[in-house]
């Protein structure tokens, strides 16, 4: 079963390749242009995939505030094009969205049916992309919202924290934004399950549990020292968001309810976030040792 992955350089595409190997074909922006329907349709005709996973997105949350048209081109028009082309070719489509489509004020886990109310350009374009998908391909697509994604590949919070903890005498980390970390490996497995089993509808996928960015950083340091990725611990200071202003608003609470996911994706149930973090750090250590 050949699955076409749109996107090649990101964390999700990397993990999809690790999990599925030759069952997936990952194409980057130089090989297929999601903003061009003709390019997409030619690619689908050539590859003839059983399903498509869209692992491409404009994810620069703060930069999107000054580049709304670029974000819209990829996150809205690109998704609309994918939905239209997959519909024409009768191909199942898995699309990944984000916790940023919610306003972050609920204070309880967001269900798949909760009101969409994004607070910034990134969230708004992702929400509009969701609408384009569901309007055009409701019965032959799977929309998976996720949050706080990290991997051994690319730039992410885990690797940034490890670098800063090795270089700085102490760190301030935001403690009033709460969510759930997600190892991209588990997200990749969920996307593959949806693609292979044609699971249609809207679902949430993150690891299990809840934490703040401060809690997440504390665990990264604790496990990093334990595994020899860090020589020693440095003081971590909890700070409010107001002390670290950013161009884009972040949701203060963006835990995603996974009730329907646990039922439908029963063979690949999410794991506790700290367990996943430990597994990712083991892989990172192995990779670093191999490079020496």
Short mmCIF file of C-alpha atoms in Angstrom, two decimals:
data_model
loop_
_atom_site.label_atom_id
_atom_site.label_comp_id
_atom_site.label_asym_id
_atom_site.label_seq_id
_atom_site.Cartn_x
_atom_site.Cartn_y
_atom_site.Cartn_z
CA UNK A 1 0.00 0.00 0.00
CA UNK A 2 1.70 3.19 -1.20
CA UNK A 3 1.01 6.31 0.83
CA UNK A 4 2.05 9.69 -0.52
CA UNK A 5 3.34 12.14 2.09
CA UNK A 6 3.18 15.80 1.11
CA UNK A 7 6.10 17.39 2.91
CA UNK A 8 9.60 16.06 3.31
CA UNK A 9 11.66 18.18 5.66
CA UNK A 10 9.44 18.35 8.75
CA UNK A 11 9.26 16.30 11.92
CA UNK A 12 6.14 14.36 10.93
CA UNK A 13 7.47 13.37 7.51
CA UNK A 14 10.71 12.21 9.13
CA UNK A 15 8.85 10.01 11.61
CA UNK A 16 6.49 8.67 8.94
CA UNK A 17 9.55 7.47 7.05
CA UNK A 18 10.96 5.87 10.23
CA UNK A 19 7.72 4.04 10.92
CA UNK A 20 6.60 3.06 7.42
CA UNK A 21 9.83 2.90 5.42
CA UNK A 22 9.23 2.17 1.74
CA UNK A 23 5.44 2.18 2.21
CA UNK A 24 5.55 5.98 2.11
CA UNK A 25 6.82 8.32 -0.58
CA UNK A 26 7.72 11.74 0.82
CA UNK A 27 7.79 14.64 -1.62
CA UNK A 28 9.08 18.12 -0.82
CA UNK A 29 8.18 21.52 -2.23
CA UNK A 30 10.66 21.10 -5.09
CA UNK A 31 8.83 17.97 -6.21
CA UNK A 32 5.20 18.95 -5.73
CA UNK A 33 3.53 22.33 -5.23
CA UNK A 34 0.37 22.16 -3.09
CA UNK A 35 -0.55 25.69 -4.14
CA UNK A 36 -0.86 24.44 -7.74
CA UNK A 37 -3.69 22.00 -8.54
CA UNK A 38 -2.07 20.89 -11.79
CA UNK A 39 1.14 19.96 -9.98
CA UNK A 40 -0.82 17.99 -7.41
CA UNK A 41 -2.96 16.17 -9.93
CA UNK A 42 0.06 15.21 -12.05
CA UNK A 43 1.77 13.86 -8.94
CA UNK A 44 -1.22 11.77 -7.89
CA UNK A 45 -1.57 10.37 -11.41
CA UNK A 46 2.10 9.42 -11.42
CA UNK A 47 2.36 7.95 -7.91
CA UNK A 48 -1.18 6.49 -7.76
CA UNK A 49 -1.22 6.36 -3.94
CA UNK A 50 -3.85 4.58 -1.89
CA UNK A 51 -3.88 7.59 0.43
CA UNK A 52 -2.24 10.97 0.98
CA UNK A 53 -0.94 12.36 4.28
CA UNK A 54 -0.47 16.12 4.32
CA UNK A 55 2.58 16.72 6.51
CA UNK A 56 3.25 20.17 5.07
CA UNK A 57 2.22 23.40 6.77
CA UNK A 58 3.28 26.93 7.54
CA UNK A 59 4.07 26.53 11.25
CA UNK A 60 6.07 29.68 12.10
CA UNK A 61 3.53 30.93 14.64
CA UNK A 62 5.06 34.35 15.32
CA UNK A 63 6.29 34.97 11.78
CA UNK A 64 2.77 34.33 10.49
CA UNK A 65 1.63 37.57 12.12
CA UNK A 66 3.74 39.50 9.58
CA UNK A 67 3.30 37.01 6.71
CA UNK A 68 -0.45 36.28 6.68
CA UNK A 69 -0.63 35.82 2.91
CA UNK A 70 2.17 33.26 2.88
CA UNK A 71 0.56 31.35 5.76
CA UNK A 72 -2.80 31.44 4.00
CA UNK A 73 -1.30 30.20 0.73
CA UNK A 74 0.03 27.03 2.36
CA UNK A 75 -2.43 26.42 5.21
CA UNK A 76 -5.64 27.30 3.37
CA UNK A 77 -5.24 27.24 -0.40
CA UNK A 78 -2.86 24.31 -0.27
CA UNK A 79 -5.31 22.25 1.78
CA UNK A 80 -8.24 23.25 -0.43
CA UNK A 81 -6.25 22.16 -3.48
CA UNK A 82 -5.34 18.85 -1.87
CA UNK A 83 -8.96 18.18 -0.96
CA UNK A 84 -10.16 19.00 -4.48
CA UNK A 85 -7.51 16.89 -6.20
CA UNK A 86 -7.96 13.92 -3.83
CA UNK A 87 -11.71 14.09 -4.41
CA UNK A 88 -11.23 14.04 -8.18
CA UNK A 89 -8.77 11.14 -7.95
CA UNK A 90 -10.83 9.25 -5.30
CA UNK A 91 -7.89 9.21 -2.89
CA UNK A 92 -8.23 9.27 0.91
CA UNK A 93 -6.59 12.29 2.61
CA UNK A 94 -5.18 12.62 6.13
CA UNK A 95 -4.58 16.21 7.23
CA UNK A 96 -2.93 17.45 10.43
CA UNK A 97 -4.13 20.55 12.28
CA UNK A 98 -3.44 22.18 15.63
CA UNK A 99 -4.62 23.14 19.10
CA UNK A 100 -4.23 26.77 17.97
CA UNK A 101 -7.69 26.64 16.37
CA UNK A 102 -9.10 27.00 19.92
CA UNK A 103 -8.96 30.16 22.05
CA UNK A 104 -7.34 28.49 25.06
CA UNK A 105 -9.80 29.85 27.63
CA UNK A 106 -11.94 26.75 28.29
CA UNK A 107 -9.93 25.33 31.18
CA UNK A 108 -10.93 21.75 30.30
CA UNK A 109 -9.87 19.44 27.47
CA UNK A 110 -11.19 20.55 24.07
CA UNK A 111 -13.44 18.05 22.33
CA UNK A 112 -13.52 17.63 18.57
CA UNK A 113 -16.85 19.49 18.48
CA UNK A 114 -15.86 22.51 20.56
CA UNK A 115 -16.12 25.98 19.07
CA UNK A 116 -13.30 27.04 16.77
CA UNK A 117 -11.96 30.44 17.82
CA UNK A 118 -8.31 30.98 16.84
CA UNK A 119 -6.42 33.93 18.33
CA UNK A 120 -3.73 34.58 15.73
CA UNK A 121 -2.89 34.31 12.03
CA UNK A 122 -1.42 30.82 12.29
CA UNK A 123 -4.48 29.47 14.11
CA UNK A 124 -6.87 31.27 11.77
CA UNK A 125 -5.24 29.87 8.64
CA UNK A 126 -5.20 26.37 10.11
CA UNK A 127 -8.89 26.71 11.02
CA UNK A 128 -9.73 27.87 7.50
CA UNK A 129 -7.76 24.92 6.15
CA UNK A 130 -9.85 22.59 8.30
CA UNK A 131 -13.03 24.11 6.85
CA UNK A 132 -11.75 23.73 3.30
CA UNK A 133 -11.03 20.07 3.95
CA UNK A 134 -14.34 19.26 5.62
CA UNK A 135 -16.40 21.22 3.10
CA UNK A 136 -14.83 19.48 0.11
CA UNK A 137 -13.93 16.00 1.34
CA UNK A 138 -15.97 15.16 4.48
CA UNK A 139 -16.41 11.44 3.85
CA UNK A 140 -12.98 10.61 2.51
CA UNK A 141 -10.65 12.46 4.88
CA UNK A 142 -9.32 12.33 8.40
CA UNK A 143 -8.53 15.56 10.24
CA UNK A 144 -6.14 15.06 13.18
CA UNK A 145 -5.46 17.94 15.56
CA UNK A 146 -2.28 17.75 17.60
CA UNK A 147 -0.07 19.95 19.82
CA UNK A 148 3.45 20.54 21.16
CA UNK A 149 5.11 18.24 18.61
CA UNK A 150 8.79 17.27 18.90
CA UNK A 151 11.20 14.76 17.36
CA UNK A 152 14.90 13.97 17.08
CA UNK A 153 14.62 15.68 13.70
CA UNK A 154 14.35 19.42 13.13
CA UNK A 155 14.02 22.30 15.56
CA UNK A 156 11.68 21.91 18.53
CA UNK A 157 11.24 22.69 22.22
CA UNK A 158 13.04 19.57 23.48
CA UNK A 159 16.20 20.11 21.46
CA UNK A 160 16.16 23.85 22.13
CA UNK A 161 15.90 23.26 25.89
CA UNK A 162 18.78 20.77 25.85
CA UNK A 163 20.95 23.29 23.99
CA UNK A 164 20.08 26.16 26.34
CA UNK A 165 20.50 24.02 29.45
CA UNK A 166 24.01 23.15 28.29
CA UNK A 167 24.91 26.79 27.61
CA UNK A 168 23.08 28.92 30.21
CA UNK A 169 23.59 29.21 33.99
CA UNK A 170 19.80 29.27 34.49
CA UNK A 171 16.60 29.39 32.43
CA UNK A 172 13.20 31.01 32.78
CA UNK A 173 10.36 28.86 31.37
CA UNK A 174 6.69 29.80 31.02
CA UNK A 175 4.48 28.08 33.57
CA UNK A 176 1.00 29.44 32.74
CA UNK A 177 0.50 27.73 29.38
CA UNK A 178 -0.80 24.20 29.76
CA UNK A 179 -1.07 21.44 27.17
CA UNK A 180 0.31 18.03 26.22
CA UNK A 181 3.62 17.25 24.51
CA UNK A 182 3.47 14.96 21.47
CA UNK A 183 6.31 12.81 20.17
CA UNK A 184 5.98 12.93 16.39
CA UNK A 185 6.55 9.17 16.27
CA UNK A 186 3.16 8.51 17.85
CA UNK A 187 1.51 11.10 15.61
CA UNK A 188 3.01 9.39 12.57
CA UNK A 189 1.58 6.04 13.69
CA UNK A 190 -1.85 7.66 14.09
CA UNK A 191 -1.69 9.19 10.61
CA UNK A 192 -0.70 5.86 9.09
CA UNK A 193 -3.50 4.05 10.92
CA UNK A 194 -6.02 6.58 9.62
CA UNK A 195 -4.65 6.33 6.07
CA UNK A 196 -4.56 2.53 5.94
CA UNK A 197 -7.97 2.08 7.57
CA UNK A 198 -9.68 5.07 5.92
CA UNK A 199 -10.74 6.48 9.29
CA UNK A 200 -12.82 9.50 8.38
CA UNK A 201 -13.83 12.34 10.67
CA UNK A 202 -12.17 14.70 13.14
CA UNK A 203 -9.88 13.38 15.88
CA UNK A 204 -7.37 14.63 18.43
CA UNK A 205 -3.96 13.04 18.92
CA UNK A 206 -1.39 13.98 21.53
CA UNK A 207 0.44 11.93 24.10
CA UNK A 208 -1.43 11.32 27.37
CA UNK A 209 -1.25 13.62 30.39
CA UNK A 210 -1.04 17.34 31.02
CA UNK A 211 1.79 19.73 31.84
CA UNK A 212 3.00 23.32 31.53
CA UNK A 213 6.01 24.31 29.46
CA UNK A 214 7.88 24.60 32.77
CA UNK A 215 6.94 21.02 33.73
CA UNK A 216 7.99 19.86 30.28
CA UNK A 217 11.36 21.62 30.57
CA UNK A 218 11.92 20.19 34.06
CA UNK A 219 11.34 16.67 32.73
CA UNK A 220 13.64 17.29 29.75
CA UNK A 221 16.43 18.35 32.11
CA UNK A 222 15.86 15.55 34.59
CA UNK A 223 15.88 12.86 31.91
CA UNK A 224 18.66 14.62 30.01
CA UNK A 225 20.98 14.45 33.03
CA UNK A 226 19.93 10.86 33.75
CA UNK A 227 20.76 9.76 30.19
CA UNK A 228 24.02 11.69 29.93
CA UNK A 229 22.74 14.21 27.39
CA UNK A 230 23.42 16.98 29.93
CA UNK A 231 26.39 17.18 32.27
CA UNK A 232 24.47 18.85 35.07
CA UNK A 233 21.19 20.51 35.97
CA UNK A 234 20.75 24.29 35.99
CA UNK A 235 18.12 26.28 37.91
CA UNK A 236 14.79 26.52 36.05
CA UNK A 237 12.64 29.51 36.94
CA UNK A 238 8.87 29.46 36.33
CA UNK A 239 7.77 32.71 34.67
CA UNK A 240 4.39 34.05 33.47
CA UNK A 241 3.69 34.63 29.76
CA UNK A 242 3.65 38.39 30.38
CA UNK A 243 7.40 38.26 31.02
CA UNK A 244 7.98 36.63 27.62
CA UNK A 245 5.86 38.55 25.10
CA UNK A 246 5.54 37.14 21.57
CA UNK A 247 3.95 38.56 18.38
CA UNK A 248 1.31 35.79 18.37
CA UNK A 249 -0.97 34.86 21.26
CA UNK A 250 -0.52 31.35 22.66
CA UNK A 251 -3.43 29.35 24.10
CA UNK A 252 -3.19 29.31 27.90
CA UNK A 253 -4.92 25.94 28.03
CA UNK A 254 -4.95 23.68 24.98
CA UNK A 255 -5.30 20.12 26.24
CA UNK A 256 -7.11 18.07 23.58
CA UNK A 257 -9.77 15.52 24.52
CA UNK A 258 -8.96 12.13 22.96
CA UNK A 259 -12.07 10.15 23.93
CA UNK A 260 -13.11 9.35 20.35
CA UNK A 261 -9.49 8.70 19.38
CA UNK A 262 -9.04 6.04 22.06
CA UNK A 263 -12.13 4.24 20.75
CA UNK A 264 -11.37 4.43 17.04
CA UNK A 265 -7.56 4.13 17.12
CA UNK A 266 -7.72 1.31 19.67
CA UNK A 267 -4.66 -0.60 18.42
CA UNK A 268 -2.33 2.42 18.83
CA UNK A 269 -3.48 4.09 22.02
CA UNK A 270 -1.50 7.22 23.05
CA UNK A 271 1.24 6.80 25.67
CA UNK A 272 2.04 9.05 28.65
CA UNK A 273 4.03 12.09 27.55
CA UNK A 274 6.98 11.50 29.88
CA UNK A 275 7.35 7.90 28.65
CA UNK A 276 7.42 9.17 25.06
CA UNK A 277 9.93 11.89 25.96
CA UNK A 278 12.24 9.27 27.49
CA UNK A 279 12.06 7.13 24.34
CA UNK A 280 12.82 10.12 22.11
CA UNK A 281 15.81 11.11 24.26
CA UNK A 282 17.14 7.54 24.06
CA UNK A 283 16.97 7.79 20.27
CA UNK A 284 18.66 11.20 20.34
CA UNK A 285 21.50 9.82 22.46
CA UNK A 286 21.94 6.86 20.10
CA UNK A 287 22.08 9.21 17.10
CA UNK A 288 24.62 11.47 18.80
CA UNK A 289 26.81 8.49 19.71
CA UNK A 290 26.70 7.27 16.10
CA UNK A 291 27.83 10.67 14.85
CA UNK A 292 30.94 10.71 17.03
#
